[in-house]
Short mmCIF file of C-alpha atoms in Angstrom, two decimals:
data_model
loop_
_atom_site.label_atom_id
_atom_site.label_comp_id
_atom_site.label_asym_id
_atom_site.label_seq_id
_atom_site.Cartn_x
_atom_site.Cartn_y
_atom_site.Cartn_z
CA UNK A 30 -10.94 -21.14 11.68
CA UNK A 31 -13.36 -22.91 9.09
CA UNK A 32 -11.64 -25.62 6.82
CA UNK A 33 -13.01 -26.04 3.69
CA UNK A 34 -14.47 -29.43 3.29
CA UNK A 35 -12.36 -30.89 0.35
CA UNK A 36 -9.19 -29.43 1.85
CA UNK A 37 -9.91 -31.36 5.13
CA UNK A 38 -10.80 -34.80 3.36
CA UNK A 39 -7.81 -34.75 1.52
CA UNK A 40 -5.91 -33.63 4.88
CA UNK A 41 -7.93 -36.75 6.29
CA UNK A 42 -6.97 -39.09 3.35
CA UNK A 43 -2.72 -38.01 4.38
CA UNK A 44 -3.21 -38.70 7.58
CA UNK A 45 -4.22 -42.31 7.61
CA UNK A 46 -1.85 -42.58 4.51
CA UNK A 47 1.21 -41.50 6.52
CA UNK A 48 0.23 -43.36 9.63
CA UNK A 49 -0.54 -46.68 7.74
CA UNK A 50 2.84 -46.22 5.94
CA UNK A 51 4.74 -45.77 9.86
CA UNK A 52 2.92 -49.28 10.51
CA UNK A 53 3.34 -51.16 7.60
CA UNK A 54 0.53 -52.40 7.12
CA UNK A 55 -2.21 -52.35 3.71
CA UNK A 56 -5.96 -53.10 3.90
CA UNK A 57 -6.80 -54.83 0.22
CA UNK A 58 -9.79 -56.56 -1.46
CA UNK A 59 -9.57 -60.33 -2.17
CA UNK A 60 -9.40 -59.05 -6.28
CA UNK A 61 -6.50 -56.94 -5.58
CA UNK A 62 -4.65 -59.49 -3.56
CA UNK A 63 -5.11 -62.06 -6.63
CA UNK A 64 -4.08 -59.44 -8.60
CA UNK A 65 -0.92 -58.51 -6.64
CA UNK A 66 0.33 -62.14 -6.12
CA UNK A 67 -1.35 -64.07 -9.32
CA UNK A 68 -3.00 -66.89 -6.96
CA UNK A 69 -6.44 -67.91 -7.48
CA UNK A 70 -8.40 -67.05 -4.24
CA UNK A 71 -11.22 -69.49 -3.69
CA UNK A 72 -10.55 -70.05 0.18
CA UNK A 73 -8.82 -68.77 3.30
CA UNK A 74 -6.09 -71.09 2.61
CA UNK A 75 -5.46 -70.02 -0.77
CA UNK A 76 -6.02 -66.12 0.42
CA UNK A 77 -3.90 -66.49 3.36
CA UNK A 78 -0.72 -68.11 0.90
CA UNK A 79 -0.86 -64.93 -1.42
CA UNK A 80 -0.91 -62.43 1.68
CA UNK A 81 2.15 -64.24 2.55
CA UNK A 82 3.37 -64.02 -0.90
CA UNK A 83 2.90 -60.24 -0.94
CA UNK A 84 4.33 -59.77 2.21
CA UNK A 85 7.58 -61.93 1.54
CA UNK A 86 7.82 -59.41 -1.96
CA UNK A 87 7.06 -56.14 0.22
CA UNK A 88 8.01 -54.03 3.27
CA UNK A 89 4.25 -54.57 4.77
CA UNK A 90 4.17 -56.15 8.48
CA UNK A 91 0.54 -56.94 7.93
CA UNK A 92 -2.05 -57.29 5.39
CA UNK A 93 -5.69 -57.04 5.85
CA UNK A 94 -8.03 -58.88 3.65
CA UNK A 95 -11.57 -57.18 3.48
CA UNK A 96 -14.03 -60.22 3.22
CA UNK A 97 -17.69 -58.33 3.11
CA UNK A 98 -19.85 -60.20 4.75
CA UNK A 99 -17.40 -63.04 5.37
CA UNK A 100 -15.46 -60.66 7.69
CA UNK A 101 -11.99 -59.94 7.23
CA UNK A 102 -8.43 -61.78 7.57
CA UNK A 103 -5.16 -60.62 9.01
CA UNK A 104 -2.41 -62.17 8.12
CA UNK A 105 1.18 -60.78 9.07
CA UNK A 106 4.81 -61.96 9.39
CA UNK A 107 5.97 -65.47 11.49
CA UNK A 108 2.60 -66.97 10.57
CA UNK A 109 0.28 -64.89 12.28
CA UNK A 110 -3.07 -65.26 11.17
CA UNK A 111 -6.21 -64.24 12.33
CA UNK A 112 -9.87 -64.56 10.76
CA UNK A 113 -12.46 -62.20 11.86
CA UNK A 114 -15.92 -62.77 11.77
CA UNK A 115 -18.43 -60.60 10.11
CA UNK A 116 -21.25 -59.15 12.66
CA UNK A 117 -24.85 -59.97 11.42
CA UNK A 118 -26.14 -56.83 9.62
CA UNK A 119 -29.71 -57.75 7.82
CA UNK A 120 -30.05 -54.73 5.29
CA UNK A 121 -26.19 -53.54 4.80
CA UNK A 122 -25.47 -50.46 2.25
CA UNK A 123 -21.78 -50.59 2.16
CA UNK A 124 -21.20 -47.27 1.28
CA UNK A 125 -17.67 -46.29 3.27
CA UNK A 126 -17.04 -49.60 5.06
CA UNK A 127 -13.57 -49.46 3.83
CA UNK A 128 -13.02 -45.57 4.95
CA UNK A 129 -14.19 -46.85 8.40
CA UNK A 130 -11.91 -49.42 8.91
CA UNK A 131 -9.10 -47.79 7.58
CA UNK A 132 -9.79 -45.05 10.32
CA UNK A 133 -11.10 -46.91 12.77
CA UNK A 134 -8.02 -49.45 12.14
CA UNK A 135 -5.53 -46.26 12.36
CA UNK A 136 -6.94 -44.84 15.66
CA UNK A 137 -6.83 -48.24 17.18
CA UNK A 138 -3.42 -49.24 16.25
CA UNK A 139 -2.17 -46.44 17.15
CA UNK A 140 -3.31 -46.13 20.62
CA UNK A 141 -3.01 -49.76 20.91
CA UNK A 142 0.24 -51.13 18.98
CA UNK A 143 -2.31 -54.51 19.16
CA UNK A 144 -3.08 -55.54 14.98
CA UNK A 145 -5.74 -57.95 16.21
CA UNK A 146 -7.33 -55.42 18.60
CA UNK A 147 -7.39 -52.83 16.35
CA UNK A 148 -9.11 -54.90 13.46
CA UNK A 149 -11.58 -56.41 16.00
CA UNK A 150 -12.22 -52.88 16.78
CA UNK A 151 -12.80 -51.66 13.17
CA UNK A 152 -14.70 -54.57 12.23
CA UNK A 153 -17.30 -53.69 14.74
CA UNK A 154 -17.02 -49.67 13.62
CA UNK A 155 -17.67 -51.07 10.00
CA UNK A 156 -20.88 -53.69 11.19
CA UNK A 157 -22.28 -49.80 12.64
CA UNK A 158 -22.01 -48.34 9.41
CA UNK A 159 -22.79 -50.64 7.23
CA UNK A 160 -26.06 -50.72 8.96
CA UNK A 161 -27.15 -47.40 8.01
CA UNK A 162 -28.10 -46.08 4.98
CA UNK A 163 -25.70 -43.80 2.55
CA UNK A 164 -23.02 -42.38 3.46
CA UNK A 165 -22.75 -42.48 7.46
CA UNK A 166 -20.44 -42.12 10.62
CA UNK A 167 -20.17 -44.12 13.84
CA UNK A 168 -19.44 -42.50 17.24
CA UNK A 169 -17.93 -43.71 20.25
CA UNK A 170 -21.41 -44.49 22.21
CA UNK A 171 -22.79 -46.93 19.19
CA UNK A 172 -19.13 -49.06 19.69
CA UNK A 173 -20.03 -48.80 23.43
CA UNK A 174 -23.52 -50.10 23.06
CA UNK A 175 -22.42 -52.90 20.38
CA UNK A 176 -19.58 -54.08 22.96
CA UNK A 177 -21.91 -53.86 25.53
CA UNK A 178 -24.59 -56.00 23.36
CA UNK A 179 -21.84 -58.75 22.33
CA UNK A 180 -20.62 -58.62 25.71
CA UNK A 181 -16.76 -57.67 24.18
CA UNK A 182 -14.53 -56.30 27.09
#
């Protein structure tokens, strides 16, 4: 049975919608979080007190903050908090770093139920990508040999 391709993106695009809705939890840019909670962001401080704010004024157990190359920040309910490194990528081209963590974020969680697993997992998916040039994928052998590289269990 072939799928046409713009039928099976946007089945793709439901998918991660409906299972990020189940878990509660929203991946956001540091302009959209000042936009959503009207607080200046200049530090993790000040972007960690409007992820609160938006979570206190929303049904979301979690909210990533997508950093670029300053990583990313998950901040949740009861204080948790958790800054993630970027990896080192020389060259990067950017082009679907946020589709990868989304998915990459997705499959984790799901298999894992672990928030801080699953983002350290899409991080890494996202360092693979952004590596390349265009447009690109990452497959389960390249998070093998990155793991393997940083020595990640």
């Amino acid at each position: 049975l072939a799928i046409p391709e713009k039928v099976w993106s946007i089945s793709k695009i439901i998918i991660f919608l409906c299972i990020f809705a189940k878990l509660r939890i929203d991946l956001m840019s540091k302009g959209l979080i000042e936009t959503k909670s009207k607080i200046e962001i200049n530090n993790n401080k000040s972007l960690v007190k409007a992820c609160k704010q938006i979570i206190e004024c929303s049904k979301f157990d979690y909210i990533i903050a997508k950093k670029g190359d300053q990583g990313m920040t998950i901040v949740g309910k009861e204080n948790f908090v958790k800054h993630l490194k970027a990896y080192q990528v020389d060259s990067p081209d950017v082009t679907g770093a946020g589709d990868t963590v989304i998915s990459a974020l997705s499959l984790a969680y799901a298999k894992t139920n672990d928030i801080e697993k699953s983002a350290e997992f899409a991080n890494a998916a996202a360092s693979i990508v952004v590596d390349k040039i265009g447009t690109a994928s990452v497959n389960i052998d390249e998070l093998k040999n990155l793991y393997e590289k940083l020595n990640i269990a």
